Structures are given as structure tokens and as C-alpha cells.
Amino acid sequence: MNAPVHLDVGLDGAPFYQPQANEEALFEQAWRHGMPVLIKGPTGCGKTRFVQYMAHRLNLPLYTVACHDDLSAADLVGRHLIGAQGTWWQDGPMTRAVREGGICYLDEVVEARQDTAVVLHPLADDRRELFIERTGETLKAPPGFMLVVSYNPGYQNLLKGMKPSTRQRFVAMRFDYPSAAEEQRIVANEAQVDAELAAQIVKLGQALRRLEQHDLEEVASTRLLIFAARMIRAGMSPREACMSCLAEPLSDDPQTVAALMDVVDVHFT
């Protein structure tokens, strides 16, 4: 199975990103010193957008891999393919990132199969090497190459946690949802809405997050707030937009959805 990979190169404009602390400087220093980066944070808090932004800022090709239960080391490194012209080798996204001196970003890395650690470890320590067993090659990562991984600590369990031997190879950053003022700027920019509506949506999001312990696996992410604001800007009523973009994505339980909509009704009367 091929890895779900997206290559972001040659972007005309920088992706919008609202800094929260010193994450930009920390990321750049890690890149300059050949250190891999681990980003921890809840769903929809801006981890992927941050990596896209930094790839643009550093002018590096970015290979993004969405990790899943069946993702193997071969999906990352590459494999031999058979076609009408015979057999040939096809590099995986990690191998291409190493060859090009770009960023290889593994999103939700703890979802990948355990055998991926075999290729991660030599790249994430002082060796900075990728061994391709099928071809016998050992690639030395150039100075521009950077390994970045992310995951949501809230999803971790005994079966899907990152081993200490892997985690301690990385410079780690912890992301969270931005402050109200920062989130308002993000929602206003991303959804192209005015400051008043952005503030109203963010206040609603904060109220919904306070319900985290009430049968919610996850709280309302910044991404969902942006979705709701976009729907409202497009002409959908606030209640309908919040139902489809906030309440329903947060729970399958009808009673919980109804309780979430009670909170929506308080903020959008």
C-alpha cells in the first residue's frame, strides 16, 4: 500500500500562520543544527499548518505523510514495481525528501506500524542516514534534510504510544489551541470574516471546550471554528453552520449534540 503523501513545493505565497511563542525560532535552529522535531498537540491546533509555513519560510520541499495502521517502512522508503517495461525501483516520500534535502513530515506518527522505527532511528540521531535494504544503498542526509513528526498525545495508549527510545531522538514542541485574541485573528483571516463574527465564534469555541469532560472525545478545534465561520460567511444561518461544523463533528450521540446546540443557542440568539 502506498503512503498517502502530499508534496508542497513552489508555493506562491506563504501559508498563513499565527505564531504562539518561539516555535519559529526553535524549529529553524533545529533545522540548522540537523536535529529532528517532534510536535505534540490536539487535533486541529495548527501542527500541519506550522510545518507548511516553516517549509515555505526555509524554502524547502515538503513531503507530508498521513500515517495509518498499515503504513510500513517500505511505504516510506520505497519499493520495486513491476510494469510493462519490467521492474524498477520507486522511491518513497522519505527517500525523496532525503535525496532532495527537504522536510519529511510524518503526521500522527504513532499510527504507523512499529517497523517504521527501523528507518526513523538512523535518520533521527547523529548518523542522519537512510538504509535502503532492497537496493543496498545507504543515503547520507544532506544539511537541508529535516525529519518532523507529530501526534496527538490525547490519543495515546499502551499499544500506540511513541517509545522513549524514539521520542528522545527529537527536539519536542507542545502545541495547544491559541489564546482567544490569537484565535480570533486566525479565524478572521482564514474564513475571511469580520472581527466581530470571529470573536463570537471563538467565544463559542471556548464555551464548547469547557464541556470536554461531558462525553466528548475531543473539543472544538480551531479548524472547526474556521469551517463554521466560512459557512456563515457563505450565507448559512449561524445555527445551521454550528450544527454541521461543530456539534455533529464532535459527537455521534444525539443527546450530546443537543446539549452542544444549547450552548450554540446561548451565543447565537
CSV table of C-alpha atoms in Angstrom, one decimal:
chain,number,residue,atom,x,y,z
A,1,MET,CA,0.0,0.0,0.0
A,2,ASN,CA,1.4,3.4,-1.0
A,3,ALA,CA,1.8,6.1,1.7
A,4,PRO,CA,-0.7,8.9,1.5
A,5,VAL,CA,1.7,11.7,0.6
A,6,HIS,CA,1.4,15.3,-0.4
A,7,LEU,CA,4.3,17.3,-1.8
A,8,ASP,CA,4.1,21.0,-1.1
A,9,VAL,CA,6.7,22.8,-3.3
A,10,GLY,CA,6.8,26.1,-5.1
A,11,LEU,CA,4.1,27.8,-3.1
A,12,ASP,CA,3.4,31.3,-4.5
A,13,GLY,CA,2.6,32.7,-1.1
A,14,ALA,CA,3.4,31.8,2.5
A,15,PRO,CA,0.7,29.8,4.2
A,16,PHE,CA,-0.9,31.9,6.9
A,17,TYR,CA,0.3,31.0,10.4
A,18,GLN,CA,-0.2,32.9,13.7
A,19,PRO,CA,2.8,32.4,16.0
A,20,GLN,CA,2.1,31.5,19.6
A,21,ALA,CA,5.5,31.6,21.2
A,22,ASN,CA,9.1,30.9,20.0
A,23,GLU,CA,8.2,27.9,17.9
A,24,GLU,CA,9.5,29.5,14.6
A,25,ALA,CA,13.0,30.2,16.1
A,26,LEU,CA,13.1,26.8,17.7
A,27,PHE,CA,12.2,25.0,14.5
A,28,GLU,CA,14.7,27.0,12.4
A,29,GLN,CA,17.5,26.3,14.9
A,30,ALA,CA,16.7,22.6,15.0
A,31,TRP,CA,16.9,22.6,11.2
A,32,ARG,CA,20.2,24.5,11.1
A,33,HIS,CA,21.7,22.0,13.6
A,34,GLY,CA,20.4,18.9,11.9
A,35,MET,CA,18.0,18.0,14.7
A,36,PRO,CA,14.6,16.3,14.1
A,37,VAL,CA,11.5,17.8,15.5
A,38,LEU,CA,8.5,16.2,17.3
A,39,ILE,CA,5.3,18.3,17.6
A,40,LYS,CA,2.7,17.3,20.1
A,41,GLY,CA,-0.8,18.8,20.2
A,42,PRO,CA,-4.5,18.2,19.9
A,43,THR,CA,-6.3,17.8,16.6
A,44,GLY,CA,-6.8,21.0,14.5
A,45,CYS,CA,-4.4,23.2,16.6
A,46,GLY,CA,-2.2,24.1,13.7
A,47,LYS,CA,0.6,21.5,13.7
A,48,THR,CA,0.5,20.8,10.0
A,49,ARG,CA,0.0,24.4,9.0
A,50,PHE,CA,3.0,25.3,11.1
A,51,VAL,CA,5.2,22.8,9.2
A,52,GLN,CA,3.9,24.0,5.9
A,53,TYR,CA,4.7,27.6,6.9
A,54,MET,CA,8.2,26.7,8.0
A,55,ALA,CA,8.9,24.8,4.8
A,56,HIS,CA,7.9,27.9,2.8
A,57,ARG,CA,10.0,30.1,5.1
A,58,LEU,CA,13.1,27.9,4.8
A,59,ASN,CA,12.4,27.3,1.0
A,60,LEU,CA,12.4,23.6,1.4
A,61,PRO,CA,10.4,20.9,-0.4
A,62,LEU,CA,7.9,19.3,2.0
A,63,TYR,CA,6.7,15.7,1.8
A,64,THR,CA,3.8,15.1,4.1
A,65,VAL,CA,2.7,11.6,5.0
A,66,ALA,CA,-0.6,10.9,6.8
A,67,CYS,CA,0.3,7.8,8.9
A,68,HIS,CA,-2.1,5.0,9.4
A,69,ASP,CA,-2.3,1.5,10.8
A,70,ASP,CA,-1.0,-0.2,7.7
A,71,LEU,CA,1.8,2.3,7.0
A,72,SER,CA,5.1,0.3,6.8
A,73,ALA,CA,8.7,1.1,6.4
A,74,ALA,CA,8.5,0.1,2.8
A,75,ASP,CA,5.8,2.8,2.2
A,76,LEU,CA,8.2,5.4,3.5
A,77,VAL,CA,11.4,4.1,1.9
A,78,GLY,CA,10.2,2.8,-1.5
A,79,ARG,CA,9.7,-0.5,-3.3
A,80,HIS,CA,10.2,-2.3,-6.6
A,81,LEU,CA,7.4,-2.0,-9.0
A,82,ILE,CA,6.5,-4.3,-12.0
A,83,GLY,CA,5.1,-2.9,-15.3
A,84,ALA,CA,5.1,-3.4,-19.0
A,85,GLN,CA,8.7,-2.2,-19.2
A,86,GLY,CA,9.9,-4.6,-16.5
A,87,THR,CA,10.9,-4.0,-12.9
A,88,TRP,CA,12.0,-0.6,-11.5
A,89,TRP,CA,12.6,1.0,-8.1
A,90,GLN,CA,10.3,3.8,-6.9
A,91,ASP,CA,11.5,6.0,-4.0
A,92,GLY,CA,9.1,6.5,-1.2
A,93,PRO,CA,8.4,10.0,0.3
A,94,MET,CA,11.1,9.7,2.9
A,95,THR,CA,13.7,8.7,0.4
A,96,ARG,CA,12.8,11.6,-1.9
A,97,ALA,CA,13.0,14.0,1.0
A,98,VAL,CA,16.5,12.7,1.9
A,99,ARG,CA,17.7,12.9,-1.7
A,100,GLU,CA,16.3,16.4,-2.3
A,101,GLY,CA,17.4,17.8,1.1
A,102,GLY,CA,13.8,18.6,2.1
A,103,ILE,CA,11.4,18.1,5.0
A,104,CYS,CA,9.8,14.7,5.6
A,105,TYR,CA,6.7,15.2,7.8
A,106,LEU,CA,5.0,12.2,9.3
A,107,ASP,CA,1.6,13.3,10.6
A,108,GLU,CA,0.2,11.2,13.5
A,109,VAL,CA,3.4,9.1,13.5
A,110,VAL,CA,2.2,6.8,16.4
A,111,GLU,CA,-0.5,5.4,14.0
A,112,ALA,CA,2.2,3.8,11.8
A,113,ARG,CA,3.4,0.3,12.2
A,114,GLN,CA,6.3,-0.4,14.6
A,115,ASP,CA,8.7,-1.4,11.9
A,116,THR,CA,8.9,2.2,10.8
A,117,ALA,CA,11.2,2.9,13.8
A,118,VAL,CA,13.9,0.9,11.9
A,119,VAL,CA,14.2,3.7,9.3
A,120,LEU,CA,13.4,6.6,11.7
A,121,HIS,CA,16.1,5.9,14.2
A,122,PRO,CA,19.2,6.2,12.0
A,123,LEU,CA,17.7,9.4,10.4
A,124,ALA,CA,16.8,10.9,13.8
A,125,ASP,CA,20.2,10.5,15.5
A,126,ASP,CA,23.7,11.7,14.7
A,127,ARG,CA,24.1,9.3,11.8
A,128,ARG,CA,21.4,11.0,9.7
A,129,GLU,CA,21.4,8.0,7.4
A,130,LEU,CA,18.7,6.1,5.5
A,131,PHE,CA,19.4,2.5,4.6
A,132,ILE,CA,17.5,1.1,1.7
A,133,GLU,CA,17.6,-2.6,2.2
A,134,ARG,CA,16.1,-3.6,-1.1
A,135,THR,CA,18.8,-1.7,-3.2
A,136,GLY,CA,21.7,-1.9,-0.7
A,137,GLU,CA,22.0,1.9,-0.7
A,138,THR,CA,22.9,4.0,2.4
A,139,LEU,CA,21.9,7.6,1.9
A,140,LYS,CA,23.6,10.3,3.9
A,141,ALA,CA,21.1,13.1,4.6
A,142,PRO,CA,22.3,16.5,3.3
A,143,PRO,CA,22.3,19.5,5.5
A,144,GLY,CA,18.9,20.7,4.3
A,145,PHE,CA,17.1,17.5,5.2
A,146,MET,CA,14.8,17.5,8.3
A,147,LEU,CA,12.6,14.8,9.8
A,148,VAL,CA,9.5,16.1,11.5
A,149,VAL,CA,6.8,14.0,13.2
A,150,SER,CA,3.6,14.9,15.1
A,151,TYR,CA,1.0,13.2,17.1
A,152,ASN,CA,-1.9,13.9,19.4
A,153,PRO,CA,-1.0,12.9,23.0
A,154,GLY,CA,-4.7,12.6,23.8
A,155,TYR,CA,-4.9,9.5,21.6
A,156,GLN,CA,-2.0,7.7,23.1
A,157,ASN,CA,-2.5,4.3,24.8
A,158,LEU,CA,-0.2,1.4,25.7
A,159,LEU,CA,-0.4,0.0,22.2
A,160,LYS,CA,0.0,3.3,20.3
A,161,GLY,CA,2.5,5.3,22.2
A,162,MET,CA,5.9,6.6,21.0
A,163,LYS,CA,8.7,4.6,22.6
A,164,PRO,CA,11.1,6.6,24.8
A,165,SER,CA,14.0,5.3,22.6
A,166,THR,CA,12.3,7.1,19.6
A,167,ARG,CA,11.0,10.2,21.4
A,168,GLN,CA,14.4,11.0,22.9
A,169,ARG,CA,15.9,11.4,19.5
A,170,PHE,CA,13.8,14.6,18.8
A,171,VAL,CA,13.6,18.2,19.8
A,172,ALA,CA,10.0,18.4,21.1
A,173,MET,CA,7.4,21.2,20.9
A,174,ARG,CA,4.0,21.2,22.6
A,175,PHE,CA,1.2,22.9,20.7
A,176,ASP,CA,-2.2,23.8,22.1
A,177,TYR,CA,-5.2,25.9,20.9
A,178,PRO,CA,-4.2,29.6,20.7
A,179,SER,CA,-5.3,32.3,23.0
A,180,ALA,CA,-8.7,33.9,22.3
A,181,ALA,CA,-7.1,37.0,20.7
A,182,GLU,CA,-4.8,34.9,18.5
A,183,GLU,CA,-7.6,32.5,17.6
A,184,GLN,CA,-9.8,35.5,16.6
A,185,ARG,CA,-7.1,36.7,14.2
A,186,ILE,CA,-6.7,33.2,12.8
A,187,VAL,CA,-10.5,32.7,12.2
A,188,ALA,CA,-10.9,36.2,10.7
A,189,ASN,CA,-8.0,35.6,8.3
A,190,GLU,CA,-8.8,32.0,7.3
A,191,ALA,CA,-12.5,32.4,7.0
A,192,GLN,CA,-12.4,36.0,5.6
A,193,VAL,CA,-14.9,37.2,8.2
A,194,ASP,CA,-15.0,40.4,10.2
A,195,ALA,CA,-13.6,40.7,13.7
A,196,GLU,CA,-17.0,40.7,15.4
A,197,LEU,CA,-18.1,37.4,13.9
A,198,ALA,CA,-14.6,35.9,14.5
A,199,ALA,CA,-14.8,36.9,18.2
A,200,GLN,CA,-18.3,35.4,18.5
A,201,ILE,CA,-17.2,32.1,17.0
A,202,VAL,CA,-14.2,31.9,19.2
A,203,LYS,CA,-16.2,32.6,22.4
A,204,LEU,CA,-18.5,29.8,21.4
A,205,GLY,CA,-15.5,27.5,20.8
A,206,GLN,CA,-14.1,28.3,24.2
A,207,ALA,CA,-17.5,27.5,25.8
A,208,LEU,CA,-17.7,24.2,24.0
A,209,ARG,CA,-14.1,23.3,25.1
A,210,ARG,CA,-15.2,23.7,28.7
A,211,LEU,CA,-17.5,20.7,28.1
A,212,GLU,CA,-14.6,18.4,27.4
A,213,GLN,CA,-15.5,16.1,30.3
A,214,HIS,CA,-19.1,15.7,29.1
A,215,ASP,CA,-18.9,12.7,26.8
A,216,LEU,CA,-16.6,14.4,24.2
A,217,GLU,CA,-13.6,12.6,22.9
A,218,GLU,CA,-12.3,15.8,21.6
A,219,VAL,CA,-13.1,19.5,21.9
A,220,ALA,CA,-13.8,22.0,19.2
A,221,SER,CA,-10.7,22.7,17.2
A,222,THR,CA,-9.6,25.9,15.6
A,223,ARG,CA,-10.2,24.2,12.3
A,224,LEU,CA,-13.8,23.5,13.1
A,225,LEU,CA,-14.3,27.2,14.1
A,226,ILE,CA,-12.9,28.3,10.8
A,227,PHE,CA,-15.3,25.9,9.0
A,228,ALA,CA,-18.3,27.3,10.8
A,229,ALA,CA,-17.2,30.9,10.1
A,230,ARG,CA,-16.8,30.1,6.4
A,231,MET,CA,-20.3,28.6,6.3
A,232,ILE,CA,-21.8,31.7,8.0
A,233,ARG,CA,-20.0,34.0,5.6
A,234,ALA,CA,-21.4,32.0,2.7
A,235,GLY,CA,-25.0,32.7,3.9
A,236,MET,CA,-25.8,29.7,6.0
A,237,SER,CA,-27.6,30.6,9.3
A,238,PRO,CA,-25.3,30.5,12.3
A,239,ARG,CA,-27.3,27.7,13.9
A,240,GLU,CA,-27.1,25.5,10.8
A,241,ALA,CA,-23.5,26.3,10.4
A,242,CYS,CA,-22.7,25.4,14.0
A,243,MET,CA,-24.7,22.2,13.8
A,244,SER,CA,-22.9,20.9,10.8
A,245,CYS,CA,-19.4,22.3,11.6
A,246,LEU,CA,-19.3,22.0,15.4
A,247,ALA,CA,-21.9,19.9,17.1
A,248,GLU,CA,-22.2,17.0,14.7
A,249,PRO,CA,-18.4,16.5,14.1
A,250,LEU,CA,-17.9,16.5,17.9
A,251,SER,CA,-20.3,13.7,18.8
A,252,ASP,CA,-22.5,10.9,17.4
A,253,ASP,CA,-24.7,10.9,20.4
A,254,PRO,CA,-28.0,12.8,19.7
A,255,GLN,CA,-28.3,13.9,23.3
A,256,THR,CA,-24.8,15.3,23.4
A,257,VAL,CA,-25.3,17.1,20.1
A,258,ALA,CA,-28.5,18.6,21.5
A,259,ALA,CA,-26.5,19.8,24.6
A,260,LEU,CA,-23.9,21.3,22.3
A,261,MET,CA,-26.6,23.1,20.4
A,262,ASP,CA,-28.0,24.5,23.6
A,263,VAL,CA,-24.6,26.2,24.1
A,264,VAL,CA,-24.7,27.4,20.5
A,265,ASP,CA,-28.1,29.0,21.1
A,266,VAL,CA,-26.7,30.9,24.0
A,267,HIS,CA,-24.1,32.5,21.8
A,268,PHE,CA,-26.2,33.0,18.6
A,269,THR,CA,-29.7,34.1,19.6
